[in-house]
Short mmCIF file of C-alpha atoms in Angstrom, two decimals:
data_model
loop_
_atom_site.label_atom_id
_atom_site.label_comp_id
_atom_site.label_asym_id
_atom_site.label_seq_id
_atom_site.Cartn_x
_atom_site.Cartn_y
_atom_site.Cartn_z
CA MET T 158 -113.71 -23.14 25.84
CA LYS T 159 -111.09 -21.10 24.56
CA ASN T 160 -108.31 -23.61 26.05
CA LYS T 161 -110.06 -26.47 24.35
CA LYS T 162 -109.87 -24.89 20.88
CA ASN T 163 -106.02 -24.53 21.12
CA GLU T 164 -105.35 -28.11 22.10
CA PRO T 165 -106.22 -29.63 18.47
CA ASP T 166 -103.83 -26.87 17.13
CA LYS T 167 -101.14 -28.28 18.93
CA SER T 168 -101.35 -31.78 18.37
CA ILE T 169 -101.89 -31.06 14.78
CA LYS T 170 -98.38 -28.64 14.63
CA LYS T 171 -96.64 -31.70 16.40
CA LYS T 172 -97.78 -34.19 14.02
CA VAL T 173 -96.40 -31.97 11.07
CA GLU T 174 -93.21 -31.40 12.78
CA LYS T 175 -92.62 -35.11 13.43
CA LYS T 176 -93.38 -35.67 9.66
CA ILE T 177 -90.88 -33.08 8.28
CA LYS T 178 -87.93 -34.38 10.77
CA LYS T 179 -88.77 -38.05 9.51
CA GLU T 180 -88.58 -37.05 5.91
CA ALA T 181 -85.30 -35.16 6.44
CA MET T 182 -83.66 -38.21 7.57
CA GLN T 183 -84.58 -40.34 4.86
CA PRO T 184 -81.97 -40.44 1.82
CA VAL T 185 -82.61 -38.44 -1.06
CA PHE T 186 -81.31 -41.39 -3.56
CA GLU T 187 -83.99 -43.02 -5.35
CA ASN T 188 -81.91 -46.28 -5.72
CA TYR T 189 -79.09 -48.10 -4.93
CA GLU T 190 -76.81 -46.98 -7.83
CA ASP T 191 -76.90 -43.52 -6.78
CA VAL T 192 -75.51 -44.66 -3.43
CA GLN T 193 -72.40 -46.46 -5.20
CA ARG T 194 -71.62 -43.81 -7.24
CA LEU T 195 -71.47 -41.40 -4.62
CA VAL T 196 -69.29 -43.85 -2.40
CA HIS T 197 -66.83 -43.94 -5.41
CA LEU T 198 -66.69 -40.29 -5.93
CA LEU T 199 -65.71 -39.79 -2.12
CA GLN T 200 -63.11 -42.72 -2.54
CA VAL T 201 -61.58 -41.09 -5.32
CA HIS T 202 -61.71 -37.70 -3.71
CA GLN T 203 -60.17 -39.28 -0.73
CA VAL T 204 -57.33 -40.61 -2.69
CA GLU T 205 -56.60 -37.49 -4.59
CA LEU T 206 -56.33 -35.67 -1.19
CA GLU T 207 -53.85 -38.45 -0.03
CA HIS T 208 -51.96 -37.79 -3.23
CA GLN T 209 -51.86 -34.22 -2.53
CA ASN T 210 -50.79 -34.66 0.92
CA GLU T 211 -48.00 -36.49 0.11
CA GLU T 212 -46.77 -34.03 -2.76
CA LEU T 213 -46.99 -31.46 -0.06
CA ARG T 214 -44.74 -33.26 2.37
CA ILE T 215 -42.12 -34.32 -0.70
CA ALA T 216 -42.07 -30.70 -1.56
CA GLN T 217 -41.70 -29.64 2.03
CA GLU T 218 -38.97 -32.25 2.59
CA GLU T 219 -37.11 -30.51 -0.67
CA LEU T 220 -37.83 -26.95 0.37
CA GLU T 221 -36.08 -28.05 3.88
CA VAL T 222 -32.89 -29.66 1.80
CA SER T 223 -32.60 -26.80 -0.41
CA ARG T 224 -32.61 -24.22 2.49
CA ASN T 225 -30.12 -26.38 4.38
CA LYS T 226 -28.10 -26.58 1.60
CA TYR T 227 -28.37 -22.69 0.96
CA VAL T 228 -27.97 -22.14 4.53
CA ASN T 229 -24.38 -24.24 4.41
CA LEU T 230 -23.26 -22.58 1.04
CA PHE T 231 -23.92 -19.21 2.52
CA ASP T 232 -22.29 -20.33 6.01
CA PHE T 233 -19.20 -22.20 4.92
CA SER T 234 -18.40 -20.43 1.70
CA PRO T 235 -14.92 -19.22 1.43
CA ILE T 236 -16.24 -15.49 0.46
CA PRO T 237 -17.40 -13.43 3.26
CA TYR T 238 -20.80 -12.59 2.80
CA PHE T 239 -23.28 -10.06 4.48
CA ALA T 240 -26.91 -9.11 4.08
CA LEU T 241 -27.69 -5.50 4.96
CA ASN T 242 -30.62 -3.14 5.29
CA PRO T 243 -30.64 0.13 3.32
CA ASP T 244 -29.27 1.81 6.38
CA GLY T 245 -25.94 -0.34 6.20
CA LYS T 246 -27.04 -2.49 9.32
CA ILE T 247 -26.06 -6.19 9.20
CA SER T 248 -28.83 -8.60 9.17
CA GLU T 249 -26.97 -12.08 8.25
CA VAL T 250 -23.24 -12.76 8.01
CA ASN T 251 -21.52 -15.98 7.27
CA LEU T 252 -18.80 -17.62 8.85
CA SER T 253 -15.97 -16.41 6.61
CA ALA T 254 -17.09 -12.94 7.42
CA SER T 255 -16.92 -13.52 11.19
CA LYS T 256 -13.54 -15.08 10.50
CA MET T 257 -12.19 -12.34 8.35
CA PHE T 258 -13.24 -9.36 10.91
CA VAL T 259 -12.61 -11.39 14.01
CA ILE T 260 -15.93 -10.74 15.77
CA GLU T 261 -18.54 -13.72 16.50
CA ARG T 262 -21.51 -13.56 14.08
CA GLY T 263 -23.97 -12.77 16.88
CA LYS T 264 -22.07 -9.63 17.52
CA LEU T 265 -21.66 -8.86 13.89
CA ILE T 266 -25.41 -8.58 13.55
CA GLY T 267 -26.82 -5.08 14.12
CA LYS T 268 -23.76 -3.53 13.43
CA LYS T 269 -23.07 -0.92 10.79
CA PHE T 270 -20.83 -2.28 8.14
CA ILE T 271 -19.57 1.17 7.27
CA SER T 272 -17.86 0.99 11.11
CA PHE T 273 -15.24 -1.14 9.54
CA VAL T 274 -14.63 0.91 6.59
CA GLN T 275 -11.34 3.16 6.32
CA LEU T 276 -12.27 6.73 6.92
CA GLU T 277 -11.33 7.94 3.63
CA ASP T 278 -13.17 5.18 1.84
CA MET T 279 -16.64 5.83 3.33
CA ASP T 280 -17.96 8.24 0.66
CA ILE T 281 -17.26 5.14 -1.57
CA PHE T 282 -19.31 2.67 0.33
CA ASN T 283 -22.22 5.07 0.66
CA ARG T 284 -22.51 5.60 -2.92
CA PHE T 285 -22.20 1.85 -3.61
CA ILE T 286 -24.94 0.98 -1.00
CA LYS T 287 -27.29 3.83 -2.40
CA ASN T 288 -26.67 2.38 -5.95
CA ILE T 289 -27.66 -0.96 -4.94
CA PHE T 290 -31.20 0.07 -3.86
CA ASP T 291 -31.67 2.47 -6.42
CA LEU T 292 -30.85 0.40 -9.49
CA PRO T 293 -31.70 -3.04 -9.88
CA GLU T 294 -28.60 -4.43 -10.87
CA LYS T 295 -25.15 -5.50 -9.42
CA HIS T 296 -22.79 -3.09 -8.27
CA SER T 297 -19.36 -3.34 -7.17
CA CYS T 298 -16.39 -1.03 -5.65
CA GLU T 299 -13.00 -1.27 -3.92
CA LEU T 300 -12.10 0.11 -0.66
CA ASN T 301 -10.43 -0.71 2.45
CA VAL T 302 -11.78 -2.40 5.51
CA ILE T 303 -10.32 -3.11 9.05
CA SER T 304 -10.80 -6.03 11.12
CA LYS T 305 -10.94 -5.76 14.89
CA ASP T 306 -7.46 -6.92 15.31
CA LYS T 307 -6.29 -3.76 13.28
CA ARG T 308 -5.50 -5.68 9.99
CA MET T 309 -6.38 -3.98 7.02
CA PHE T 310 -7.91 -5.77 3.77
CA HIS T 311 -8.26 -4.12 0.32
CA VAL T 312 -11.41 -5.60 -0.88
CA LEU T 313 -13.81 -5.57 -3.94
CA LEU T 314 -17.65 -5.37 -2.76
CA GLU T 315 -20.08 -6.80 -5.07
CA GLY T 316 -23.62 -6.22 -4.04
CA LEU T 317 -27.35 -6.82 -5.18
CA GLU T 318 -30.76 -6.08 -3.89
CA LEU T 319 -32.62 -9.53 -2.77
CA ASP T 320 -36.16 -10.49 -3.60
CA GLU T 321 -37.69 -10.63 0.00
CA ALA T 322 -41.05 -11.68 0.84
CA PRO T 323 -43.75 -8.70 1.01
CA GLY T 324 -43.40 -6.83 4.23
CA SER T 325 -40.05 -8.49 5.18
CA GLY T 326 -38.20 -5.32 4.45
CA LYS T 327 -35.62 -4.30 1.81
CA LYS T 328 -32.29 -6.22 1.96
CA CYS T 329 -29.10 -6.65 -0.13
CA GLN T 330 -26.61 -9.31 -0.03
CA ILE T 331 -22.76 -8.38 -0.39
CA ALA T 332 -19.88 -10.52 -1.25
CA LEU T 333 -16.46 -9.39 -0.33
CA ILE T 334 -13.31 -10.55 -2.40
CA ASP T 335 -9.95 -9.98 -0.55
CA LEU T 336 -7.75 -8.35 -3.17
CA THR T 337 -4.90 -7.63 -0.39
CA GLU T 338 -2.48 -10.16 -1.74
CA HIS T 339 -3.26 -9.00 -5.29
CA LYS T 340 -2.82 -5.38 -4.62
CA ARG T 341 0.31 -6.21 -2.91
CA LEU T 342 1.73 -7.94 -5.78
CA SER T 343 0.27 -5.31 -8.15
CA ASP T 344 2.29 -2.58 -6.06
CA SER T 345 5.15 -4.39 -5.93
CA LEU T 346 5.39 -4.93 -9.84
CA LYS T 347 4.78 -1.15 -10.10
CA LYS T 348 7.20 -0.47 -7.70
CA SER T 349 9.85 -2.79 -9.53
CA PHE T 350 8.82 -1.22 -12.93
CA GLU T 351 9.17 2.22 -11.55
CA GLU T 352 12.62 1.14 -10.12
CA HIS T 353 13.70 -0.64 -13.41
CA LYS T 354 12.75 2.92 -15.17
CA ALA T 355 14.85 4.66 -12.72
CA LEU T 356 17.90 2.38 -12.88
CA ASN T 357 17.66 2.82 -16.75
CA SER T 358 17.53 6.51 -16.45
CA THR T 359 20.54 6.29 -13.72
CA LYS T 360 22.49 4.01 -16.48
CA ASP T 361 21.63 6.52 -18.90
CA LYS T 362 23.01 9.25 -16.82
CA PHE T 363 26.08 7.31 -16.19
CA PHE T 364 26.63 6.71 -19.92
CA SER T 365 26.37 10.57 -20.07
CA ILE T 366 29.05 10.71 -17.44
CA ILE T 367 31.44 8.66 -19.10
CA ALA T 368 30.50 10.11 -22.51
CA HIS T 369 31.00 13.74 -21.42
CA ASP T 370 32.57 14.39 -18.02
CA LEU T 371 35.16 12.03 -18.60
CA ARG T 372 35.48 13.23 -21.84
CA SER T 373 35.90 16.88 -21.07
CA PRO T 374 38.71 16.65 -18.69
CA PHE T 375 40.77 14.12 -20.95
CA GLN T 376 40.55 16.64 -23.84
CA SER T 377 41.71 19.23 -21.40
CA LEU T 378 44.67 17.04 -20.76
CA LEU T 379 45.51 16.30 -24.33
CA SER T 380 45.36 20.04 -25.13
CA SER T 381 48.02 20.76 -22.28
CA THR T 382 50.13 17.85 -22.61
CA GLU T 383 50.45 18.46 -26.42
CA LEU T 384 51.21 22.35 -25.67
CA LEU T 385 53.88 21.38 -23.41
CA SER T 386 55.18 18.66 -25.77
CA THR T 387 55.65 20.82 -28.95
CA GLU T 388 55.98 24.54 -27.31
CA ILE T 389 57.73 23.64 -24.05
CA GLU T 390 61.08 25.44 -25.33
CA SER T 391 59.16 28.81 -25.85
CA LEU T 392 57.51 28.55 -22.65
CA THR T 393 58.65 30.63 -19.65
CA GLN T 394 59.47 28.65 -16.17
CA GLU T 395 56.49 30.20 -14.63
CA GLU T 396 54.29 29.18 -17.44
CA ILE T 397 55.12 25.40 -17.23
CA ILE T 398 54.69 25.69 -13.64
CA SER T 399 51.31 26.67 -14.26
CA PHE T 400 50.53 24.16 -16.86
CA SER T 401 51.82 21.56 -14.64
CA SER T 402 49.81 22.52 -11.73
CA GLY T 403 46.85 22.55 -13.88
CA LEU T 404 47.58 19.21 -15.25
CA HIS T 405 47.87 17.88 -11.42
CA ASP T 406 44.50 19.46 -10.47
CA ASP T 407 42.79 18.09 -13.62
CA LEU T 408 44.09 14.57 -13.14
CA LYS T 409 43.36 14.83 -9.33
CA ASN T 410 39.46 15.77 -10.19
CA LEU T 411 39.62 12.91 -12.72
CA LEU T 412 40.91 10.41 -10.25
CA ALA T 413 37.93 11.55 -7.72
CA LEU T 414 35.62 11.08 -10.38
CA LEU T 415 36.63 7.46 -11.39
CA ASP T 416 37.11 6.46 -7.64
CA ASN T 417 33.25 7.64 -7.23
CA LEU T 418 32.37 6.02 -10.18
CA LEU T 419 34.11 2.67 -9.25
CA GLN T 420 32.71 2.74 -5.89
CA TRP T 421 29.21 3.27 -6.99
CA SER T 422 29.40 0.45 -9.38
CA LEU T 423 30.90 -1.92 -6.84
CA MET T 424 27.81 -0.83 -4.39
CA GLN T 425 25.31 -1.61 -7.21
CA ARG T 426 26.87 -4.84 -7.74
CA ASN T 427 27.06 -5.49 -3.69
CA LEU T 428 30.69 -6.26 -4.36
CA LEU T 429 31.68 -3.23 -1.87
CA LYS T 430 31.95 -5.22 1.63
CA TYR T 431 31.40 -3.04 4.74
CA LYS T 432 34.32 -3.79 7.22
CA PRO T 433 33.53 -1.81 10.21
CA GLU T 434 36.48 -0.88 13.11
CA THR T 435 36.93 1.47 15.55
CA LEU T 436 38.51 4.58 14.28
CA ASN T 437 39.80 7.89 15.55
CA LEU T 438 37.51 10.23 13.58
CA TYR T 439 40.16 13.00 14.20
CA GLU T 440 42.88 11.41 12.09
CA VAL T 441 40.56 10.06 9.39
CA VAL T 442 39.35 13.97 8.93
CA ASN T 443 43.04 15.36 9.50
CA LYS T 444 44.23 12.82 6.36
CA THR T 445 41.40 13.95 4.22
CA ILE T 446 42.00 17.76 4.88
CA GLU T 447 45.93 17.21 3.70
CA MET T 448 45.00 15.39 0.61
CA LEU T 449 42.55 18.16 -0.52
CA ASN T 450 44.48 21.19 1.18
CA GLN T 451 46.12 22.26 -2.17
CA SER T 452 42.67 22.67 -4.11
CA ALA T 453 41.64 24.64 -1.17
CA VAL T 454 44.95 26.92 -1.10
CA LYS T 455 44.42 27.29 -4.71
CA LYS T 456 41.12 29.36 -4.01
CA ASN T 457 42.52 30.92 -0.65
CA ILE T 458 39.98 28.86 1.27
CA SER T 459 40.88 27.74 4.79
CA ILE T 460 39.88 24.18 6.10
CA SER T 461 39.67 23.84 10.00
CA ASN T 462 39.30 20.38 11.58
CA ASN T 463 37.44 21.03 14.81
CA VAL T 464 37.06 17.15 15.42
CA ALA T 465 38.06 16.63 19.04
CA ASN T 466 41.35 14.31 18.97
CA GLY T 467 40.14 10.86 20.46
CA THR T 468 36.69 10.92 18.89
CA LEU T 469 35.99 7.26 18.17
CA VAL T 470 33.55 5.75 15.79
CA TYR T 471 32.80 2.56 14.51
CA ALA T 472 32.83 2.17 10.74
CA ASP T 473 34.49 1.39 7.55
CA VAL T 474 37.62 3.50 7.16
CA ASP T 475 37.49 3.70 3.50
CA MET T 476 33.59 4.86 3.66
CA VAL T 477 33.98 7.52 6.32
CA HIS T 478 37.24 9.04 4.22
CA SER T 479 35.02 8.99 0.90
CA ILE T 480 31.98 10.72 2.72
CA VAL T 481 34.34 13.39 4.13
CA GLN T 482 36.42 13.76 0.88
CA ASN T 483 33.16 14.35 -1.05
CA LEU T 484 31.79 16.94 1.35
CA ILE T 485 35.00 18.89 1.63
CA ILE T 486 35.35 18.89 -2.11
CA ASN T 487 31.79 19.88 -2.56
CA ALA T 488 32.24 22.59 0.04
CA ILE T 489 35.64 23.80 -1.95
CA LYS T 490 33.72 23.98 -5.03
CA PHE T 491 30.89 26.11 -3.91
CA THR T 492 32.85 28.54 -1.69
CA ASN T 493 34.34 31.72 -2.96
CA ALA T 494 37.58 33.00 -2.56
CA LYS T 495 38.78 33.69 1.28
CA GLY T 496 36.03 31.59 2.62
CA LYS T 497 36.12 28.95 5.33
CA ILE T 498 35.28 25.32 5.77
CA THR T 499 34.97 23.57 9.26
CA VAL T 500 34.66 19.59 10.06
CA SER T 501 33.32 19.19 13.65
CA SER T 502 31.54 16.91 15.68
CA THR T 503 29.34 16.23 18.73
CA LYS T 504 28.34 13.15 20.75
CA LYS T 505 24.52 13.10 20.74
CA ASP T 506 21.92 10.43 21.39
CA GLY T 507 24.73 7.52 21.75
CA HIS T 508 26.12 8.45 18.23
CA ILE T 509 28.50 10.61 16.75
CA GLU T 510 27.14 13.61 14.78
CA VAL T 511 29.81 14.77 12.12
CA TYR T 512 29.46 18.74 10.34
CA VAL T 513 31.12 19.52 7.22
CA GLN T 514 30.24 23.65 6.86
CA ASP T 515 31.34 26.13 4.49
CA SER T 516 30.81 29.98 4.25
CA GLY T 517 29.66 29.36 0.57
CA ILE T 518 26.95 30.65 -1.75
CA GLY T 519 24.49 28.10 -0.24
CA ILE T 520 21.75 26.01 -1.97
CA ASP T 521 17.92 26.76 -2.67
CA LEU T 522 15.29 24.80 -0.95
CA GLU T 523 14.20 23.02 -3.97
CA ARG T 524 17.50 21.80 -5.11
CA SER T 525 18.66 20.77 -1.56
CA SER T 526 15.81 18.09 -1.55
CA ASN T 527 17.16 16.10 -4.71
CA LEU T 528 21.04 16.45 -3.66
CA PHE T 529 21.19 12.74 -2.08
CA ASN T 530 18.85 11.63 -5.04
CA ILE T 531 20.91 9.10 -7.13
CA TYR T 532 18.02 9.08 -9.75
CA THR T 533 18.02 12.89 -9.99
CA LEU T 534 21.62 13.30 -10.58
CA SER T 535 22.37 17.05 -11.09
CA SER T 536 25.74 19.49 -10.95
CA SER T 537 26.29 23.23 -10.57
CA THR T 538 29.20 24.69 -12.05
CA GLY T 539 31.64 26.06 -8.87
CA THR T 540 32.29 29.42 -7.78
CA ALA T 541 35.66 28.95 -10.04
CA GLY T 542 33.98 27.30 -12.86
CA GLU T 543 34.28 23.83 -11.45
CA ARG T 544 32.56 21.01 -12.89
CA GLY T 545 31.26 17.68 -11.53
CA THR T 546 28.81 14.95 -11.98
CA GLY T 547 26.50 15.13 -8.83
CA LEU T 548 27.54 11.94 -7.92
CA GLY T 549 29.68 12.56 -4.70
CA LEU T 550 26.30 13.33 -2.68
CA PRO T 551 24.28 10.51 -3.40
CA LEU T 552 27.33 8.35 -3.08
CA CYS T 553 27.76 9.92 0.66
CA LYS T 554 24.27 8.94 1.52
CA GLU T 555 24.86 5.11 0.19
CA PHE T 556 28.01 5.04 2.50
CA VAL T 557 26.38 6.70 5.51
CA GLU T 558 22.94 4.35 5.67
CA ARG T 559 25.35 1.22 4.77
CA SER T 560 27.21 2.27 8.09
CA GLY T 561 23.93 2.94 10.12
CA GLY T 562 23.69 6.47 10.25
CA LYS T 563 21.56 9.31 8.18
CA ILE T 564 22.88 12.40 6.34
CA TRP T 565 20.94 15.76 5.61
CA VAL T 566 21.53 19.16 4.89
CA GLU T 567 21.05 22.73 6.15
CA SER T 568 21.44 25.74 3.95
CA GLU T 569 20.30 29.38 2.82
CA LEU T 570 21.32 30.91 -0.49
CA GLY T 571 24.09 33.12 0.12
CA LYS T 572 24.58 32.09 3.99
CA GLY T 573 26.43 28.85 3.34
CA THR T 574 26.19 25.27 3.71
CA LYS T 575 26.25 22.87 6.53
CA PHE T 576 25.90 19.01 5.76
CA ALA T 577 25.76 16.68 8.73
CA PHE T 578 25.67 12.67 9.03
CA THR T 579 25.80 10.31 11.97
CA LEU T 580 27.89 7.50 12.91
CA ASN T 581 28.13 4.86 15.33
CA ARG T 582 30.17 5.57 18.32
CA GLY T 583 33.22 3.38 19.02
CA HIS T 584 34.39 1.78 21.96
#
């Protein structure tokens, strides 16, 4: 009985479900116009989607073209570019940068840029990177970088933080502008300016020499000759001899000064030709001592030629004579009475070293450092009141260097002075 009661219920349930399913499958439109309207809307929507897809495709192509243009501009720019992380590591680099540093692009990426910066400029670079990420504006600095092949470039760095996508991390882009040639020209102009300034100073100094140091001896000569011409009858023979000796010394010193001025002038205009030949150094020194011996005897100073006879040098005879003469004159000037001057030489390292040593008053270190500088001419009064121009020693330096040698001085106050210079060996 129980089963019979449930069977009608199941039948009714199935009929209800079938009816609901049938009603769900039937269209909800009440008429044909509604169907047409829906189809039209679907067609319009489809056209809009197609237009949007086309616009997206075109935008994608334009984006790709722009990206390629950027890549080309970045890669083939004549200016080296780097993209750096805040720690200074290289994340991107163009071909110009690779060429400048002589390293493949792939090997540059991941390296720290500071490894190419000159040691003394590292602090400048660190401040530069910090400022880029701390302050949202363009920053610049100048420093020296060194390539793989050890070439040094003086560059201007210009850097700016990049606006990257969220989560991609901070980056900055740096451009390197090579100022090496500009700096070289700038330094060259600066050097030329300093040389021109120094030459003007030297020119003024020489005008002073001509105006003062030549005028004084001439005035002395005029006074002596005037006295001889007007008072000779009242002078004793000893006084006449003394005046004559003084005139001779003054004229000799004046001639030496004029010789130095003439030689310096010829050298500055490249008119003094260097004519080397094999010389017997002993003979050149001997002739020079004979010419200067009277001045030494007057101060009771002895001059010895300790150069070995037969010592051969290859040099210009006039220049060697001028070098030895100026050094001996200088030694006589700063040596006291009963002093001693020695000229000697030795063979050393393929050349001949020549020494002019005296027992004079010596030179302090500060003054000795400028003795050969033509731009800082200075002169001190000798032990017997002798005056000079300071031109002799710079002239010696010019002649020694023209001969392929070098010159230096060793001295200590109160213990004499030794001038040394080198000449090529003769054959």
